[in-house]
Coordinates of C-alpha atoms in Angstrom, one line a residue:
X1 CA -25.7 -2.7 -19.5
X2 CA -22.9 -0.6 -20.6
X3 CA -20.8 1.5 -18.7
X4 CA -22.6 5.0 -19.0
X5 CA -25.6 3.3 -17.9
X6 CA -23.5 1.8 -15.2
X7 CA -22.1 5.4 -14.5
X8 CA -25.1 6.6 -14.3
X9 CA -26.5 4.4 -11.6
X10 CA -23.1 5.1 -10.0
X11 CA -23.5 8.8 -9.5
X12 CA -27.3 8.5 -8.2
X13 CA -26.7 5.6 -5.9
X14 CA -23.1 6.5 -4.6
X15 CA -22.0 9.4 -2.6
X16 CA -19.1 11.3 -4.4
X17 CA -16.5 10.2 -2.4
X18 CA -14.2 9.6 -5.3
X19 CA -14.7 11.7 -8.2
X20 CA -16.8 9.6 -11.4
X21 CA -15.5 6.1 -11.7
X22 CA -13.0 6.1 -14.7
X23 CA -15.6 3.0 -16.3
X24 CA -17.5 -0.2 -15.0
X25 CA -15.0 -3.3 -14.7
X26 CA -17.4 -6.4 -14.9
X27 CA -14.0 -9.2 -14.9
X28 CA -10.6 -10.1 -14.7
X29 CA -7.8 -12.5 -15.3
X30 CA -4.2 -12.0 -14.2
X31 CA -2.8 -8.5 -15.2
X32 CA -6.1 -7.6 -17.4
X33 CA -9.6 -6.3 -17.1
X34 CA -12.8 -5.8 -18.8
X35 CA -15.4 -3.6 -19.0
X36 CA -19.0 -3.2 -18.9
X37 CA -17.8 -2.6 -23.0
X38 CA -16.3 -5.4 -23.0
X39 CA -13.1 -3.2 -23.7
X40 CA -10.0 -5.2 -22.0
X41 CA -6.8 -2.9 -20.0
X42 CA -3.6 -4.0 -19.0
X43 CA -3.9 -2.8 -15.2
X44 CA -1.0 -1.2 -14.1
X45 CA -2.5 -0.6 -11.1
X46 CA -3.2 -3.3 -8.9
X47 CA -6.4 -2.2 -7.3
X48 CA -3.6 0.6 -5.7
X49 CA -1.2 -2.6 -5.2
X50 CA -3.7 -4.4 -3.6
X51 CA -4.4 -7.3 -6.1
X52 CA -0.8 -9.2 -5.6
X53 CA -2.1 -12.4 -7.3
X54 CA -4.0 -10.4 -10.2
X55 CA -7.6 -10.9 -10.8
X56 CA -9.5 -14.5 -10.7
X57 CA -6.0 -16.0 -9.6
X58 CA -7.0 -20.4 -8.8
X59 CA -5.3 -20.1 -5.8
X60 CA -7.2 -17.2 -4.1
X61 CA -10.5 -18.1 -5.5
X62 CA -10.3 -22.0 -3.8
X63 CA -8.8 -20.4 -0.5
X64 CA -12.0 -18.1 -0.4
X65 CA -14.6 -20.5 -1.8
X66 CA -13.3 -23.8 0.5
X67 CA -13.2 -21.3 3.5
X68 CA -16.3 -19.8 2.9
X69 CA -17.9 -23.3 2.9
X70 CA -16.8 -23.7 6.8
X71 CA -16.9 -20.3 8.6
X72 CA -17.0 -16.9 7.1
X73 CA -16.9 -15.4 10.7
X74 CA -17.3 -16.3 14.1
X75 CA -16.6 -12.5 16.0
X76 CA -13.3 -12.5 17.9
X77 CA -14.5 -14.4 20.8
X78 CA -13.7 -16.9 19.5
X79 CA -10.1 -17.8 17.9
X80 CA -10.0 -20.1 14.0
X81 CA -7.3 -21.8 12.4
X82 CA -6.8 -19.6 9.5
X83 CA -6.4 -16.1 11.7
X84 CA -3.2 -18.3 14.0
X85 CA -1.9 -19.1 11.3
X86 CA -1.8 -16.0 9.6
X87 CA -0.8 -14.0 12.5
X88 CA 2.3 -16.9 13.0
X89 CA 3.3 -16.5 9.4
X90 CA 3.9 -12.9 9.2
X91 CA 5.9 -12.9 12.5
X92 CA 7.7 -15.5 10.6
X93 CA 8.8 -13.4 7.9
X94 CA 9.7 -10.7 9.9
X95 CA 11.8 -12.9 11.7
X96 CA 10.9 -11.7 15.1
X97 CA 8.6 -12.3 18.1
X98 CA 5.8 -10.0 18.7
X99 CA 1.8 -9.9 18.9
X100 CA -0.7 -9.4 15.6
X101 CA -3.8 -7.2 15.7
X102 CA -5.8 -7.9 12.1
X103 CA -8.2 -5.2 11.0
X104 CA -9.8 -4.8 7.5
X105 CA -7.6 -1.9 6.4
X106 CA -4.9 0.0 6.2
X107 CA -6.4 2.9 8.1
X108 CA -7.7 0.4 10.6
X109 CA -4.4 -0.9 11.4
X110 CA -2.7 2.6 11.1
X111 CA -5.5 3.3 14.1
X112 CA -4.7 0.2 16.1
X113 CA -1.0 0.7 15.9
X114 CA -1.9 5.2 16.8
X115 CA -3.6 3.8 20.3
X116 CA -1.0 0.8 20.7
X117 CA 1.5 4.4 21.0
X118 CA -0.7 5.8 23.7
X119 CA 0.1 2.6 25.4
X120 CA 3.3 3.7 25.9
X121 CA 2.5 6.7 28.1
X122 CA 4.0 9.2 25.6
X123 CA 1.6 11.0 23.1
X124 CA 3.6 12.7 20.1
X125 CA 4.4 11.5 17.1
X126 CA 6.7 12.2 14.5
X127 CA 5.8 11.5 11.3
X128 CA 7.0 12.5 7.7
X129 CA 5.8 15.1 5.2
X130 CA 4.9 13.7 2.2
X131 CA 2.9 10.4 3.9
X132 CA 0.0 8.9 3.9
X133 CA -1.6 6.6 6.6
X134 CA -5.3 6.3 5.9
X135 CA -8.2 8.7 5.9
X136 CA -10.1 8.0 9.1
X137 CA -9.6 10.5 11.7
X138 CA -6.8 9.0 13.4
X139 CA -4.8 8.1 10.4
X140 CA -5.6 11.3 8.6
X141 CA -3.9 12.8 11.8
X142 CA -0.5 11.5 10.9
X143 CA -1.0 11.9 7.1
X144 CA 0.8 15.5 6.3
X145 CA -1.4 16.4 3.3
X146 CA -3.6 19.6 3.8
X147 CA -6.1 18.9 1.1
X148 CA -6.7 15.9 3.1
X149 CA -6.6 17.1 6.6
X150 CA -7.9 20.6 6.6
X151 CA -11.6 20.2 5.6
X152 CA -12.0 17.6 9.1
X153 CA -9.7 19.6 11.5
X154 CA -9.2 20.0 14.1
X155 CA -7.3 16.0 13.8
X156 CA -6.7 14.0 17.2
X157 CA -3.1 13.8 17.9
X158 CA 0.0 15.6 18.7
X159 CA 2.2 15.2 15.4
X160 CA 5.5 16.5 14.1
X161 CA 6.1 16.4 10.4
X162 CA 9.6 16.4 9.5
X163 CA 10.9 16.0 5.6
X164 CA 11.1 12.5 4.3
X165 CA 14.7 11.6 4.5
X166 CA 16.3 14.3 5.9
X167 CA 17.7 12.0 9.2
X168 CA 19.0 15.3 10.7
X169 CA 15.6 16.8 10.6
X170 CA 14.2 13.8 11.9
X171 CA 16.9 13.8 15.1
X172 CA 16.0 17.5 16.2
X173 CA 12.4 16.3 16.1
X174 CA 12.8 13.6 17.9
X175 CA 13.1 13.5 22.1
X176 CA 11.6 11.8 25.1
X177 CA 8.3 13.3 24.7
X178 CA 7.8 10.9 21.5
X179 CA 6.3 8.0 21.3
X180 CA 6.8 6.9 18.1
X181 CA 8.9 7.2 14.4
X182 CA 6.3 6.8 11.9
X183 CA 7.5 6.2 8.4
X184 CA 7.0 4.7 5.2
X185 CA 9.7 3.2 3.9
X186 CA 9.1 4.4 0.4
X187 CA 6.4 6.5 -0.3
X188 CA 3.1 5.8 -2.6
X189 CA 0.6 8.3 -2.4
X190 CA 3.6 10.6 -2.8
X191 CA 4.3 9.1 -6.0
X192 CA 7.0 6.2 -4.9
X193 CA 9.9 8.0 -3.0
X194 CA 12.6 6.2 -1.9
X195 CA 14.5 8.3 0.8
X196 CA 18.5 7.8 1.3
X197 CA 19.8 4.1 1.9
X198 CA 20.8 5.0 5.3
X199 CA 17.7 6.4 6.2
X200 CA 15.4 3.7 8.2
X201 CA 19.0 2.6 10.1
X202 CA 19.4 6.2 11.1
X203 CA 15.8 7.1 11.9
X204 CA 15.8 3.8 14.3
X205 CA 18.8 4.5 16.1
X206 CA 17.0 8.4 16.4
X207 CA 13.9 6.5 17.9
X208 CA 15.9 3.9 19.7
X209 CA 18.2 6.8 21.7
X210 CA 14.7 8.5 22.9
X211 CA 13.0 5.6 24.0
X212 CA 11.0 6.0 20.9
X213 CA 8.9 3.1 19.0
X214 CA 10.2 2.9 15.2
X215 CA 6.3 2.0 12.9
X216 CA 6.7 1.6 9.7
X217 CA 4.3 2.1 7.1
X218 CA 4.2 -0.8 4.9
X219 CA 0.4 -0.6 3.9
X220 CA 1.4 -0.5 0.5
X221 CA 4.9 -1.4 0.0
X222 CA 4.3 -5.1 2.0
X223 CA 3.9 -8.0 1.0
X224 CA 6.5 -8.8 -2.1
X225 CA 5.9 -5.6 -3.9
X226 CA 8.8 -4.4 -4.2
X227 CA 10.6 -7.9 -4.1
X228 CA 11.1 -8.7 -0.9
X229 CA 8.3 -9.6 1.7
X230 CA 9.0 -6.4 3.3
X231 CA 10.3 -2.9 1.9
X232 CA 12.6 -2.3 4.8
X233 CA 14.0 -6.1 4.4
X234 CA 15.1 -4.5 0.7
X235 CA 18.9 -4.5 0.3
X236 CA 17.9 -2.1 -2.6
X237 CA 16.3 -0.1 -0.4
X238 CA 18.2 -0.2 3.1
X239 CA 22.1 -0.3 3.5
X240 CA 21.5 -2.3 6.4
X241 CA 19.5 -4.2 9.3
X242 CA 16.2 -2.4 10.4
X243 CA 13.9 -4.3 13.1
X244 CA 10.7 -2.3 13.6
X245 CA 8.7 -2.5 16.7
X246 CA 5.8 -1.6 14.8
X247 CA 4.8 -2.9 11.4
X248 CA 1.1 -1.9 9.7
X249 CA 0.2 -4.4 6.6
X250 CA -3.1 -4.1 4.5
X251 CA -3.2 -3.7 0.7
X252 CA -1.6 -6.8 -0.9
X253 CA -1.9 -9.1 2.0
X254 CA -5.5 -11.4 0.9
X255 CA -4.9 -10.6 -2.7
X256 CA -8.2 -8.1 -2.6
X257 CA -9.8 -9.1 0.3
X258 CA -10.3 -6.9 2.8
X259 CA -7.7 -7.1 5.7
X260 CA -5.0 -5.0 7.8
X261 CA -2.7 -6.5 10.3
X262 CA -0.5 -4.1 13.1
X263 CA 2.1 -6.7 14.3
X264 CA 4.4 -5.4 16.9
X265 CA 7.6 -7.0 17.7
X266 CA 8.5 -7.9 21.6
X267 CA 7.8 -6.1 24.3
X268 CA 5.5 -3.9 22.2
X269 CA 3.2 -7.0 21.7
X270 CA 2.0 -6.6 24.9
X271 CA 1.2 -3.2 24.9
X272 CA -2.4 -3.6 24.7
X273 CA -4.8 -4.8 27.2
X274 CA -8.2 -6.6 27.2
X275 CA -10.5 -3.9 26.0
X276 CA -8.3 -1.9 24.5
X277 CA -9.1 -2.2 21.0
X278 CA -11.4 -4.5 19.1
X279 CA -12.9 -4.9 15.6
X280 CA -16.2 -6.8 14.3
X281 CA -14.8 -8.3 10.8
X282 CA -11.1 -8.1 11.5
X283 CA -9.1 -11.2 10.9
X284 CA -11.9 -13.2 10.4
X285 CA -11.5 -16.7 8.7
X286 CA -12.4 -15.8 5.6
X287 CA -9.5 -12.7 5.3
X288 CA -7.3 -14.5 6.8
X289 CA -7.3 -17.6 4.8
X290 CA -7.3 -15.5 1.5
X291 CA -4.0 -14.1 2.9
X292 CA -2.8 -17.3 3.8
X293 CA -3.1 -17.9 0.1
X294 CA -1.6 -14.5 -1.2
X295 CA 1.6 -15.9 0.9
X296 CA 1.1 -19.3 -0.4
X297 CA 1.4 -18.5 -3.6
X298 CA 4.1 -15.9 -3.5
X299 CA 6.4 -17.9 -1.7
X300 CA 5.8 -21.3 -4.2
X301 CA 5.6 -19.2 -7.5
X302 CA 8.6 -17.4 -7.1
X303 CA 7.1 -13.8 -7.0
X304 CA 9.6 -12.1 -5.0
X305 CA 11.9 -12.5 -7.8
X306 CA 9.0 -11.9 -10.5
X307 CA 8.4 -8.5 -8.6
X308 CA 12.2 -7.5 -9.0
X309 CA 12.8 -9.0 -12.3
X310 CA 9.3 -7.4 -14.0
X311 CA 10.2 -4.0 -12.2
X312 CA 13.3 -4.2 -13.7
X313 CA 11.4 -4.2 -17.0
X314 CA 8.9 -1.5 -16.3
X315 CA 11.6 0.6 -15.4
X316 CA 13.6 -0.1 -18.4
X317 CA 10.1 0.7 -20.5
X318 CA 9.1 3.9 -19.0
X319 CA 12.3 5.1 -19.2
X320 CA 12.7 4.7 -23.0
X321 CA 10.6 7.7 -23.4
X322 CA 12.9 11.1 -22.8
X323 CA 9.8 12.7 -21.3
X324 CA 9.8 10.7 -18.7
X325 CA 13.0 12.4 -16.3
X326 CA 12.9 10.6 -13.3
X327 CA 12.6 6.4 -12.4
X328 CA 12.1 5.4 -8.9
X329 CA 11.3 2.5 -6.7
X330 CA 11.9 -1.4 -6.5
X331 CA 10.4 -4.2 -7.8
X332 CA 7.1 -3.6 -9.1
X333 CA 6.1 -0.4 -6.8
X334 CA 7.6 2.1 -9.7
X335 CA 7.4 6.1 -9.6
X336 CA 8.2 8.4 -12.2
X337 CA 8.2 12.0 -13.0
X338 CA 7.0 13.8 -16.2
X339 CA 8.5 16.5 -17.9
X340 CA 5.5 18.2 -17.9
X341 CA 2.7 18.3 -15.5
X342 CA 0.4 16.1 -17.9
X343 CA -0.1 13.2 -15.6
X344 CA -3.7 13.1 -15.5
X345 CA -3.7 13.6 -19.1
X346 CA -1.4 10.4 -19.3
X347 CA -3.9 8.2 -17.4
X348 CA -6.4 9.3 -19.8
X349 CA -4.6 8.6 -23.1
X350 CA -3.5 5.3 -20.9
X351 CA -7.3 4.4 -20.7
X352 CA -8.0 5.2 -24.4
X353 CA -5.1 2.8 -25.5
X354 CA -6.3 0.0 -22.8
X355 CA -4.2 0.6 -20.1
X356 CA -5.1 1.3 -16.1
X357 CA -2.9 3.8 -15.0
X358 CA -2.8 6.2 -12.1
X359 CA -1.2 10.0 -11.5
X360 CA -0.9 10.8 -7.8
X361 CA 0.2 14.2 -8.4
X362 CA -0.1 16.4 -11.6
X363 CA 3.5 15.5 -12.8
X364 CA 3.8 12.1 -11.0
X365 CA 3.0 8.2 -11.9
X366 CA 2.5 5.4 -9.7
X367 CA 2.9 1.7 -11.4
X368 CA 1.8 -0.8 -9.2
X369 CA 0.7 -3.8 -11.1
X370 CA -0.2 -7.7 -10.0
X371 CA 3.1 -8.8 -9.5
X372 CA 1.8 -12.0 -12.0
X373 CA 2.2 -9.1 -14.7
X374 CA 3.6 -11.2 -17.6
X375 CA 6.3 -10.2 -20.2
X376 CA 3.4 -9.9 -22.6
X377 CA 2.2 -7.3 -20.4
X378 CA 4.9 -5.6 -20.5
X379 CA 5.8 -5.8 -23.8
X380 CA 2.4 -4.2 -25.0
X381 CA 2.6 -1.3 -22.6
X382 CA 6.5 -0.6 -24.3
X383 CA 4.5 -0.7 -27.6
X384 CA 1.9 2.1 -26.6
X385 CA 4.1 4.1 -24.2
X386 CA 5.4 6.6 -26.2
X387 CA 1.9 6.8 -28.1
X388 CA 0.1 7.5 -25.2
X389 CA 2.6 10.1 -24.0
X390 CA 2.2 11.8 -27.6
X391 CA -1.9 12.0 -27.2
X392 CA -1.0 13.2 -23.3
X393 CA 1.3 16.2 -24.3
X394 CA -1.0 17.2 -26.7
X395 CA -3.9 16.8 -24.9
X396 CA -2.2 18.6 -21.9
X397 CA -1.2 21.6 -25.0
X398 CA 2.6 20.8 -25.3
X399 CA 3.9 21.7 -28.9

């Protein structure tokens, strides 16, 4: 079947959550895809940086198919090797004590760590304009976006949005009344801001002063993607030491299988009680071991370093083109800015030329690719880029 017959099913079968689906991808293999067409795209965007290891990667597919040969899930009365393991690990590389609540999501563990807050007796949150946290009702609370929040309010919650790096803003927001910081510490949705170096060290000694929780955000910029395990570990990021009490993980941890993990550190561990919170699927063997694999193979293939050094090179590519006016980000979690507001237009040209791309905002571009993205990769995206931004600017009516 091709992919307007696969479109077609699409639209009468699916509720139109998301818009039509751009085509039907039937396969993959590292940084590339295939269609329904059998038309192959470089993807540039990671399943929304969620496929770390790229698509069909050995490692993940054995983790997965040897787990799912011994327990796919057991419901969490019951504990399993892979979830202790898992939940050990990512303490590790934090390089802290704490406790580890898995969900299947983002959002989910965006929720867990909005109750673990309530935990602390205080109810406000102050959060940052510009985020995003999930779309479930809790979540969408803390995400600052009308288009998102307006059509299901009135949102639980007692938030303060204050503007993304602006420390000063965030220190006459902040008091004894909050119970937690919430940031990301660089932006995706918004279309990868980074805010000032000094920014997470300020905003935790804002929190820290008021008896405040510091959670950060690191749904999407976890896990390696921008070169270190964690954004806020970044020396490119952060001028400076930043310890979290709250950290939420989801998109790249199990490679594409569904997970989220809220890990808080110390005394925050112990916030919840029996009862408090609970999941059916969340950190079940299966998610966890794929994550246990994601980690695997980061650590032993050098990824880290592949995520800084192929950033280094998509930066270096999209910049070539003097319509592009702005680079941002680390490693392989890349924002730009357009001189036009032809984004959209971009992706589409992008498609055409057999490349996955993605436009967060009508004059903004996200690149968050497999951080296995090869040189080749690379090299045939700096081939089209220009070419694509021609049929863009065109398209979008640009002389």
């Amino acid at each position: 079947m091709t992919t307007s017959g696969w479109g077609e099913r699409y639209s009468d079968a699916l509720m139109n959550t998301f818009g039509p689906p751009k085509t039907t991808l039937v396969s993959g293999s590292g940084a590339r895809v295939t269609d329904a067409d059998g038309k192959e795209y470089v993807d540039f965007l990671g399943g929304i940086a969620v496929n770390t290891l790229g698509h069909g990667h050995p490692a993940l597919v054995r983790a997965v198919s040897e787990q799912a040969a011994r327990l796919v899930h057991v419901s969490n009365f019951f504990a399993t090797p892979p979830q202790v393991e898992l939940a050990e690990r990512l303490l590790g590389l934090l390089g802290t004590e704490g406790r580890v609540f898995f969900a299947n999501s983002g959002t989910e563990a965006n929720e867990a760590a909005f109750k673990l807050t309530r935990r602390t007796g205080r109810t406000r949150i102050v959060a940052a304009a510009g985020g995003f946290h999930g779309r479930t009702m809790g979540a969408l609370a803390l995400t600052s976006k009308e288009a998102y929040r307006t059509p299901f309010a009135p949102l639980p919650g007692d938030v303060t949005f204050v503007e993304y790096g602006d420390a000063a803003a965030l220190e006459a927001a902040v008091d004894e009344s909050v119970a937690a910081v919430l940031l990301e510490p660089v932006q995706g949705e918004a279309g990868v801001v980074v805010p000032p170096a000094d920014y997470l060290v300020r905003a935790q000694q804002v929190a820290r002063d008021a008896g405040a929780l510091l959670w950060l955000d690191e749904v999407q910029s976890g896990i390696g993607r921008t070169g270190t395990w964690f954004a806020h570990q970044n020396p490119a990021l952060v001028d400076g030491t930043v310890a979290p009490d709250v950290v939420t993980l989801a998109k790249g941890l199990a490679g594409g299988v569904p997970i989220g993990a809220c890990i808080a550190t110390g005394g925050s561990g112990k916030l919840f009680d029996p009862g408090n919170h609970g999941t059916t699927f969340g950190g079940n063997p299966l998610a966890t071991a794929a994550a246990l694999a994601v980690l695997d193979t980061v650590e032993s293939d050098g990824l880290l370093e592949r995520s800084r050094t192929a950033g280094a090179r998509l930066a270096e590519v999209l910049a070539a083109d003097a319509r592009v006016t702005e680079v941002r980000g680390a490693g392989l979690m890349v924002g730009i800015d357009l001189s036009e507001p032809y984004a959209a237009e971009t992706v589409a040209a992008g498609q055409d030329a057999g490349f996955v791309l993605n436009a967060p905002s009508p004059t903004r571009m996200r690149f968050v690719p497999p951080l296995v993205v090869t040189d080749a990769d690379l090299d045939a995206l700096a081939a089209a880029w220009s070419g694509i931004l021609d049929t863009a600017y065109a398209a979008g009516g640009a002389a």
